[in-house]
Short mmCIF file of C-alpha atoms and ligand atoms in Angstrom, two decimals:
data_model
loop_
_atom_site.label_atom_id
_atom_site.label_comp_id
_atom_site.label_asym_id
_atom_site.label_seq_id
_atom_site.Cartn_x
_atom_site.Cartn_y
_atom_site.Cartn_z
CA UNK A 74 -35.29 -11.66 26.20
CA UNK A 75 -35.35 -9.33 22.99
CA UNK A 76 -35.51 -11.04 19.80
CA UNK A 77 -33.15 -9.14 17.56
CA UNK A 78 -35.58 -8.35 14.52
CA UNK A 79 -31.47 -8.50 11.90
CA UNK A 80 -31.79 -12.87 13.22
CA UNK A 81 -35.34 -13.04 12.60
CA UNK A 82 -36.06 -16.12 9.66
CA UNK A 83 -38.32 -13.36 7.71
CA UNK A 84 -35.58 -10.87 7.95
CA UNK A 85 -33.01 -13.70 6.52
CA UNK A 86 -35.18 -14.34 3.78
CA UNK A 87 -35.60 -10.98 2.81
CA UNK A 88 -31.69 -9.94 2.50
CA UNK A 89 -30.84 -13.32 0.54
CA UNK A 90 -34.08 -11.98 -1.96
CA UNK A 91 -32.11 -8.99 -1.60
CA UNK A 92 -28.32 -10.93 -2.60
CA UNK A 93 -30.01 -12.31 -5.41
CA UNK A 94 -30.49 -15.64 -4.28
CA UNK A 95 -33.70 -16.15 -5.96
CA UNK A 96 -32.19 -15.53 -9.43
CA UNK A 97 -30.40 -18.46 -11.65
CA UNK A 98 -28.72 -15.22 -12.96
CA UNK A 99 -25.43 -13.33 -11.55
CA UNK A 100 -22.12 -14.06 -9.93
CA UNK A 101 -22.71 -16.94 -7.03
CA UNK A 102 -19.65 -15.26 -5.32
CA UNK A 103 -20.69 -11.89 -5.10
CA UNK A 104 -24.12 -12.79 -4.17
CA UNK A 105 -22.48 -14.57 -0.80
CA UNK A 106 -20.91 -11.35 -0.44
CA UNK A 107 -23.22 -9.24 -0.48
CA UNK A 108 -25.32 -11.48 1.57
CA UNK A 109 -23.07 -11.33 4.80
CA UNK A 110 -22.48 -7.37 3.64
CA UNK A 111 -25.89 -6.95 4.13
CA UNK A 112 -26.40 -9.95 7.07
CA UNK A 113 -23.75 -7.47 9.11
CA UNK A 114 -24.70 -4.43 8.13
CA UNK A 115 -28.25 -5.00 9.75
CA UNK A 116 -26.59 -6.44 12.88
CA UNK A 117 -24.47 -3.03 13.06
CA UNK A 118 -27.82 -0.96 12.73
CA UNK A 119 -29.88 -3.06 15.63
CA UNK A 120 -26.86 -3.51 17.75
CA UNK A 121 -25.61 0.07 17.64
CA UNK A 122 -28.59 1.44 17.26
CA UNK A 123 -27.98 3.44 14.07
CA UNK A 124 -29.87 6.66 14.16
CA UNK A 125 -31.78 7.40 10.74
CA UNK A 126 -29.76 10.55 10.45
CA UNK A 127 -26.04 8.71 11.87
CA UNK A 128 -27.27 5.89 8.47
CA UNK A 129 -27.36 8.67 5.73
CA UNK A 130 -24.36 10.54 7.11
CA UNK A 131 -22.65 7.49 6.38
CA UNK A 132 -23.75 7.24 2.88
CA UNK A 133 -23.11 10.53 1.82
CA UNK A 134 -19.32 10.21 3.16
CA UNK A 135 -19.44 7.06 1.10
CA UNK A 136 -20.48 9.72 -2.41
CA UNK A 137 -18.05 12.12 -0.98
CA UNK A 138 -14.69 9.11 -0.50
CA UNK A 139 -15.73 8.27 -3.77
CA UNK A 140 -15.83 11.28 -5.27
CA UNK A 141 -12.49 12.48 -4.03
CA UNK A 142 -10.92 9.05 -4.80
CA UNK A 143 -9.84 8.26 -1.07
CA UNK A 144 -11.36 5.00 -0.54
CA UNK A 145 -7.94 2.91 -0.81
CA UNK A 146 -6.58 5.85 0.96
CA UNK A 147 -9.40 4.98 4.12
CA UNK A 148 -9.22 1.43 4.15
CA UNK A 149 -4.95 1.91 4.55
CA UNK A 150 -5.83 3.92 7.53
CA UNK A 151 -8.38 2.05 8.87
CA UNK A 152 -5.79 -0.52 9.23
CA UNK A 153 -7.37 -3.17 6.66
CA UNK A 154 -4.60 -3.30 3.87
CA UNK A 155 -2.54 -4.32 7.12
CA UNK A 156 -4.92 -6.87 8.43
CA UNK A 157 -4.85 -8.50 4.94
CA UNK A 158 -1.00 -8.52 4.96
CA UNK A 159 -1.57 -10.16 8.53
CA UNK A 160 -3.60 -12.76 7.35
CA UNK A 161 -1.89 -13.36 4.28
CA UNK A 162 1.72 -13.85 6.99
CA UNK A 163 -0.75 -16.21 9.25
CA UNK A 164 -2.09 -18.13 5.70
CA UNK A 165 1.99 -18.59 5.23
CA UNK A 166 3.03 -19.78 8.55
CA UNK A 167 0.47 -22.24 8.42
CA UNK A 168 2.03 -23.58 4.88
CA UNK A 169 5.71 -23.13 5.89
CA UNK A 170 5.88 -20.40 3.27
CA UNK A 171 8.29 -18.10 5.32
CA UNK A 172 11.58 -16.43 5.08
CA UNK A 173 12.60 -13.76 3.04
CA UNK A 174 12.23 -9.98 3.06
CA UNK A 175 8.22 -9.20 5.23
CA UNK A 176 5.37 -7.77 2.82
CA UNK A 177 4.03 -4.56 3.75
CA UNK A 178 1.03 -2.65 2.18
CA UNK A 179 1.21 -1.04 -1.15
CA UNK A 180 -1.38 2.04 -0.68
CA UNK A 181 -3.23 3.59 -2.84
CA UNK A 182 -0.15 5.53 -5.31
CA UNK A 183 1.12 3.25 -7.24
CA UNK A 184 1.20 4.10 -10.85
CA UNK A 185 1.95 1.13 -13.74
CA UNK A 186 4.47 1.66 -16.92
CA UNK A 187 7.28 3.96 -14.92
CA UNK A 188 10.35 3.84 -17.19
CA UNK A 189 12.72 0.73 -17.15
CA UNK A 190 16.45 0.80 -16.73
CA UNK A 191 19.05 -1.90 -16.48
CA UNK A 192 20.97 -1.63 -13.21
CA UNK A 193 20.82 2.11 -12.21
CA UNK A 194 18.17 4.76 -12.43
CA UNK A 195 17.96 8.34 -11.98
CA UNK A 196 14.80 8.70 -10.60
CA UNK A 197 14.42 12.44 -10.29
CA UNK A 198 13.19 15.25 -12.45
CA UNK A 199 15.93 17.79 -10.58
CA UNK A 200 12.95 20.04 -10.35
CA UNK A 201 13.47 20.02 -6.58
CA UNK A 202 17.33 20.37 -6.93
CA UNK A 203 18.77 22.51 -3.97
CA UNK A 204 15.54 21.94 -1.94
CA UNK A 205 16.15 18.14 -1.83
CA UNK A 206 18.88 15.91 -0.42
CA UNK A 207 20.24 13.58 -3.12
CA UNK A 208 19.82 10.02 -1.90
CA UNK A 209 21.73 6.97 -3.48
CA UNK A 210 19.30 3.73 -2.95
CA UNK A 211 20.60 0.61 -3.91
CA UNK A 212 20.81 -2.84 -2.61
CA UNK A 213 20.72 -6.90 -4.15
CA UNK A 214 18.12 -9.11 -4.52
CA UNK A 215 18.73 -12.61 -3.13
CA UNK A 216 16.87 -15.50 -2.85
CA UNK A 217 16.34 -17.40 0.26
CA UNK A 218 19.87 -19.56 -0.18
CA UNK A 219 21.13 -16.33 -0.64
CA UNK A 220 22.12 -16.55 -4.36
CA UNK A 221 21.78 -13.07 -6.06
CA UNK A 222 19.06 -12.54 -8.75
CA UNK A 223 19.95 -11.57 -11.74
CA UNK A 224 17.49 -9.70 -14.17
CA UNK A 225 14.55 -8.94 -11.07
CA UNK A 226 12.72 -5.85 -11.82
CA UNK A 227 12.51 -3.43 -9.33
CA UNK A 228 9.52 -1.06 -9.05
CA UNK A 229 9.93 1.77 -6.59
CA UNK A 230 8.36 4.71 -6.35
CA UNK A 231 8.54 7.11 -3.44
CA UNK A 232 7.25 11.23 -2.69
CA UNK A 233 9.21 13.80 -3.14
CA UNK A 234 9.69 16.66 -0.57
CA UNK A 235 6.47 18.21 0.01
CA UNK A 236 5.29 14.17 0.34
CA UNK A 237 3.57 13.94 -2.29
CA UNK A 238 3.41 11.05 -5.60
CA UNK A 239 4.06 11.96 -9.27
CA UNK A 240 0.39 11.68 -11.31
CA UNK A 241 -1.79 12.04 -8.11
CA UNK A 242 0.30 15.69 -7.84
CA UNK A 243 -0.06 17.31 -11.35
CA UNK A 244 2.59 19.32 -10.48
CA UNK A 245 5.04 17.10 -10.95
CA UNK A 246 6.49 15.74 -14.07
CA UNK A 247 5.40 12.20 -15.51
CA UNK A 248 6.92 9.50 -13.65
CA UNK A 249 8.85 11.45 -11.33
CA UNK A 250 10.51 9.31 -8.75
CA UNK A 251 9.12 6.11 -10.01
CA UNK A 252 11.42 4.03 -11.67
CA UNK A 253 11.48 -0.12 -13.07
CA UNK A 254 15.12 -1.07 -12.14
CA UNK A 255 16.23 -4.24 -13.50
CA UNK A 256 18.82 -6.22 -10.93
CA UNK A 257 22.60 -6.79 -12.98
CA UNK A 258 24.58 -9.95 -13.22
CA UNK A 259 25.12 -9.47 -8.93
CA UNK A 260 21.62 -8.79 -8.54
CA UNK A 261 22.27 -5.62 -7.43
CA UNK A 262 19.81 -2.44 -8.39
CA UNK A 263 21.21 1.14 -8.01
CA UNK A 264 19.26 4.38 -7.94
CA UNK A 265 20.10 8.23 -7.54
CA UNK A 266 16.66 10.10 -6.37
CA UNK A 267 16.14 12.28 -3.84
CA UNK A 268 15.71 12.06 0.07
CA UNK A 269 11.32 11.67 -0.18
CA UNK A 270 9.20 13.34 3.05
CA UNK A 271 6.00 12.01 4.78
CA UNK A 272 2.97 11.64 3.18
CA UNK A 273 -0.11 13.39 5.13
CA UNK A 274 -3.71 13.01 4.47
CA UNK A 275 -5.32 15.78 2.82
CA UNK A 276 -6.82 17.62 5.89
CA UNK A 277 -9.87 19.21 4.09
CA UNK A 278 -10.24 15.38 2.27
CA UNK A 279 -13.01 12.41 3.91
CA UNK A 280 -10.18 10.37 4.64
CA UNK A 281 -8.80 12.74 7.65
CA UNK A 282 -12.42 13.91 8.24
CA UNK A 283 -13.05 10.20 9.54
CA UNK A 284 -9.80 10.29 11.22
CA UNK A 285 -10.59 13.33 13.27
CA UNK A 286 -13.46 11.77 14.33
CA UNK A 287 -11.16 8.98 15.52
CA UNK A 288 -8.86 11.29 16.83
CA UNK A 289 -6.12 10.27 14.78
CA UNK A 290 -3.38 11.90 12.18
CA UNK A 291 -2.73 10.59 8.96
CA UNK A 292 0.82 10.88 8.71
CA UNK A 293 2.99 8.56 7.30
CA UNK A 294 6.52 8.25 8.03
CA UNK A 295 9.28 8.91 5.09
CA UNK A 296 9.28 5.95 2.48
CA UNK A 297 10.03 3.95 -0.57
CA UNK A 298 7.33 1.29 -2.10
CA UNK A 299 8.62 -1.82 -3.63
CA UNK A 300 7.45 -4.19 -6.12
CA UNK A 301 10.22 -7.11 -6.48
CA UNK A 302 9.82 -9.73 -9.26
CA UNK A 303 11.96 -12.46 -10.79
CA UNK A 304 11.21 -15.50 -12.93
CA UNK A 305 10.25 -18.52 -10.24
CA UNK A 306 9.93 -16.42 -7.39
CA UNK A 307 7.03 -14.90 -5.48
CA UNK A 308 6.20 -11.42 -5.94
CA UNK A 309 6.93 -9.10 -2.73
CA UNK A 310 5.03 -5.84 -2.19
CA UNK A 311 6.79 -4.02 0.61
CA UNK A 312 8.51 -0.69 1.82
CA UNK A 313 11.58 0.97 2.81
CA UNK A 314 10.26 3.30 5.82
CA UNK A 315 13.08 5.45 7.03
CA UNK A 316 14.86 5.57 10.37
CA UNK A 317 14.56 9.03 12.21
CA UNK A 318 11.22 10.29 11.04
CA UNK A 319 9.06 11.10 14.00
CA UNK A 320 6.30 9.03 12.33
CA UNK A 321 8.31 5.68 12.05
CA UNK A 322 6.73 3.38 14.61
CA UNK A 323 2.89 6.07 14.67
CA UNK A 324 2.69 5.84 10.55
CA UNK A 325 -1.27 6.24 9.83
CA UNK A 326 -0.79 3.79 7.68
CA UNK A 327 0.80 0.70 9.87
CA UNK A 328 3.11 -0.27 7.19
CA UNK A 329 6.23 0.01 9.41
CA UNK A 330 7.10 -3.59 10.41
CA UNK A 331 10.74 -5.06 11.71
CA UNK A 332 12.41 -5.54 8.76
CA UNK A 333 11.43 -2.60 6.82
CA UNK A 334 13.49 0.09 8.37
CA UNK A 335 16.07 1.66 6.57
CA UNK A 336 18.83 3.34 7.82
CA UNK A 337 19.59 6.70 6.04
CA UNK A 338 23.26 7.56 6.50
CA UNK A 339 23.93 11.37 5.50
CA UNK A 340 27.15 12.24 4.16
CA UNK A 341 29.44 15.24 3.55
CA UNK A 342 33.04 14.23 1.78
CA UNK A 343 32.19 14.49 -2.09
CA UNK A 344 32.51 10.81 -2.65
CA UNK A 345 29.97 10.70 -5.12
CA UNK A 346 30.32 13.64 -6.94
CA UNK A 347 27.61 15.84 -5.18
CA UNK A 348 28.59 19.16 -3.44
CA UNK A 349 27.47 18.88 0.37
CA UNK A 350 25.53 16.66 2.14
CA UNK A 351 23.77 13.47 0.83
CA UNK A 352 22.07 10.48 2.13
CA UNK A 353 22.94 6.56 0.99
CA UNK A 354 20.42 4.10 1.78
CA UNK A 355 21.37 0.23 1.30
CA UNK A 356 18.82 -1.79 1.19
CA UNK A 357 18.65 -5.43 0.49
CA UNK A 358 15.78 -8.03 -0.78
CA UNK A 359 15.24 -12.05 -0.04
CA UNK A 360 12.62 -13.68 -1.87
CA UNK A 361 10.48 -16.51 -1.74
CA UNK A 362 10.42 -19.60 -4.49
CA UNK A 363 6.99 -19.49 -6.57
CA UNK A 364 4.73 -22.16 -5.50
CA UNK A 365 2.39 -21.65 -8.53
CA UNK A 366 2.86 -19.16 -11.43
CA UNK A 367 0.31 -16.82 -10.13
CA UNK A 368 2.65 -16.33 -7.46
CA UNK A 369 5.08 -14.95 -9.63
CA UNK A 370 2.53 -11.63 -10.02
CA UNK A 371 1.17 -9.12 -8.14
CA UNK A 372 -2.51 -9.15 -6.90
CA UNK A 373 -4.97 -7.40 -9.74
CA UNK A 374 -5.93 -4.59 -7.53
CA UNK A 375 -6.92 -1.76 -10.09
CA UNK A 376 -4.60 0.59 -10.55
CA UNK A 377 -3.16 3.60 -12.34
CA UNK A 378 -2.48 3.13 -16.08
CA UNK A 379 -2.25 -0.58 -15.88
CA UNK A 380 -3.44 -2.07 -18.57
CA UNK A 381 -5.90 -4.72 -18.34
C1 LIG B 32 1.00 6.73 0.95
O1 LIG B 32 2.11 7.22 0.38
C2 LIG B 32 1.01 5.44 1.33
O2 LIG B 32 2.12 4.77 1.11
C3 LIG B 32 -0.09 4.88 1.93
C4 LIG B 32 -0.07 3.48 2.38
C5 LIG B 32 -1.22 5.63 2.14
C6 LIG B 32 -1.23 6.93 1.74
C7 LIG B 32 -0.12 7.48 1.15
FE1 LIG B 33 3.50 5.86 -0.01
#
């Protein structure tokens, strides 16, 4: 029988030296972390056999994600983002803390302080007028009895045709197609914006260098990101992911669930005032009753402009 050297009691001893364990100083959390970080990470190397040279490849794409900002965008395709939505749904069964319109992952674009409006927004620039399709988005937000909420705040923010996010893209102008809509007496939020595309992976970026390796795209279907809030209710991250894009049910991301898909309808008879054809997209929201305050927020994942 080999004795793997990762279980040995010397070895042990080492990485919780290593975690800090010997020190009355730090964070007692993050030293348990970084224990079973390191605890696994050994295990990995012995079990896998890590070559020197496969170990320091790995830390240089580490430097090189970093650098290029990708590593929310690699842990959303690596599936993680969804497994923590998964766990969070199983966490909720197991309370009775269902019902209501399904979380989905937020990604890695989201970008804090967009421009509030009270019942309907305009959410584009026009910059890509005659390229893109107009789209009219708008929907309620209910509770679970069903009772509209009045005075929710919407947060949406979507691409725009070339599938790609106002701020990350320079090119586009500041808080283009993101938009705080705040629900009317019927609970109902209205916006005028524009059809958005797929986002893709930057193919020369480490993100879709790891996927190649995988053999794997990283497209993501056409869709909107939600943040829905109200006073006594639980926050809901989710998406709108369209119906009819090729990447609906193979989106890089896994953020397509049941639930989430919108049907785009595409029309052509002027009723709303623009020439040709446009797309309406209804779309309605259910959410939970806060257990706690805290539910009432969104998790304090770093992002964007947020202040802290
Ligand atoms: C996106 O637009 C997105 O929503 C996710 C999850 C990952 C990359 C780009
Ligand atoms: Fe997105």
């Amino acid at each position: 029988m080999t004795v793997k050297i990762s279980h040995t009691e010397v070895i042990q001893r080492f990485f919780k030296e290593a975690a800090g364990f010997s020190s009355d100083n730090g964070n007692p959390r993050l030293k348990s972390i970084i224990l079973r970080i390191l605890q696994d990470s050994a295990r990995i190397i012995e079990d896998l056999d890590i070559t020197e040279d496969e170990f320091w490849k790995s830390v240089d794409y580490l430097n090189r994600l970093g650098g290029r900002s990708e590593a929310g965008l690699l842990v959303a395709g690596l599936g993680i983002e969804h497994f923590i939505d998964l766990l969070q749904d199983a966490k909720d069964e197991q309370a009775g803390q269902t019902g209501g319109t399904p979380r989905t992952i937020e990604g890695p674009l989201y970008v804090a302080g967009a421009p509030v409006c009270e019942g309907l927004a305009r959410m584009d620039d026009g910059s890509e007028e005659g390229v893109a399709i107009v789209m009219f988005l708008e929907g309620q937000v209910f509770d679970l009895s069903g009772q509209p909420l009045a005075g929710a705040t919407v947060d949406l923010w979507h691409a725009n045709t070339k599938g790609t996010y106002s701020f990350f893209d320079q090119g586009q102008s500041e808080y283009n197609l993101r938009r705080r809509i705040i629900t009317d007496a019927q609970g109902r939020y209205r916006a005028r914006s524009i059809v958005p595309s797929g986002y893709g992976c930057d193919p020369q970026g480490p993100t879709q260098e790891c996927l190649d390796q995988l053999g794997r795209h990283g497209q993501r279907p056409a869709h909107v990101h939600f943040f829905i809030s109200a006073p006594g209710h639980r926050h809901l991250t989710t998406q709108i992911n369209l119906s009819g894009d090729k990447y609906l049910w193979d989106d890089f991301a896994y953020a397509t669930r049941d639930g989430l898909v919108g049907e785009v309808q595409f029309r052509d008879d002027g009723a709303r005032g623009v020439a040709g054809r446009y797309a309406e997209l209804r779309f309605d929201f259910q959410l939970q009753q806060a257990v706690a305050p805290a539910a009432e927020q969104r998790s304090h994942r770093p992002r964007a402009l947020q202040q802290v």
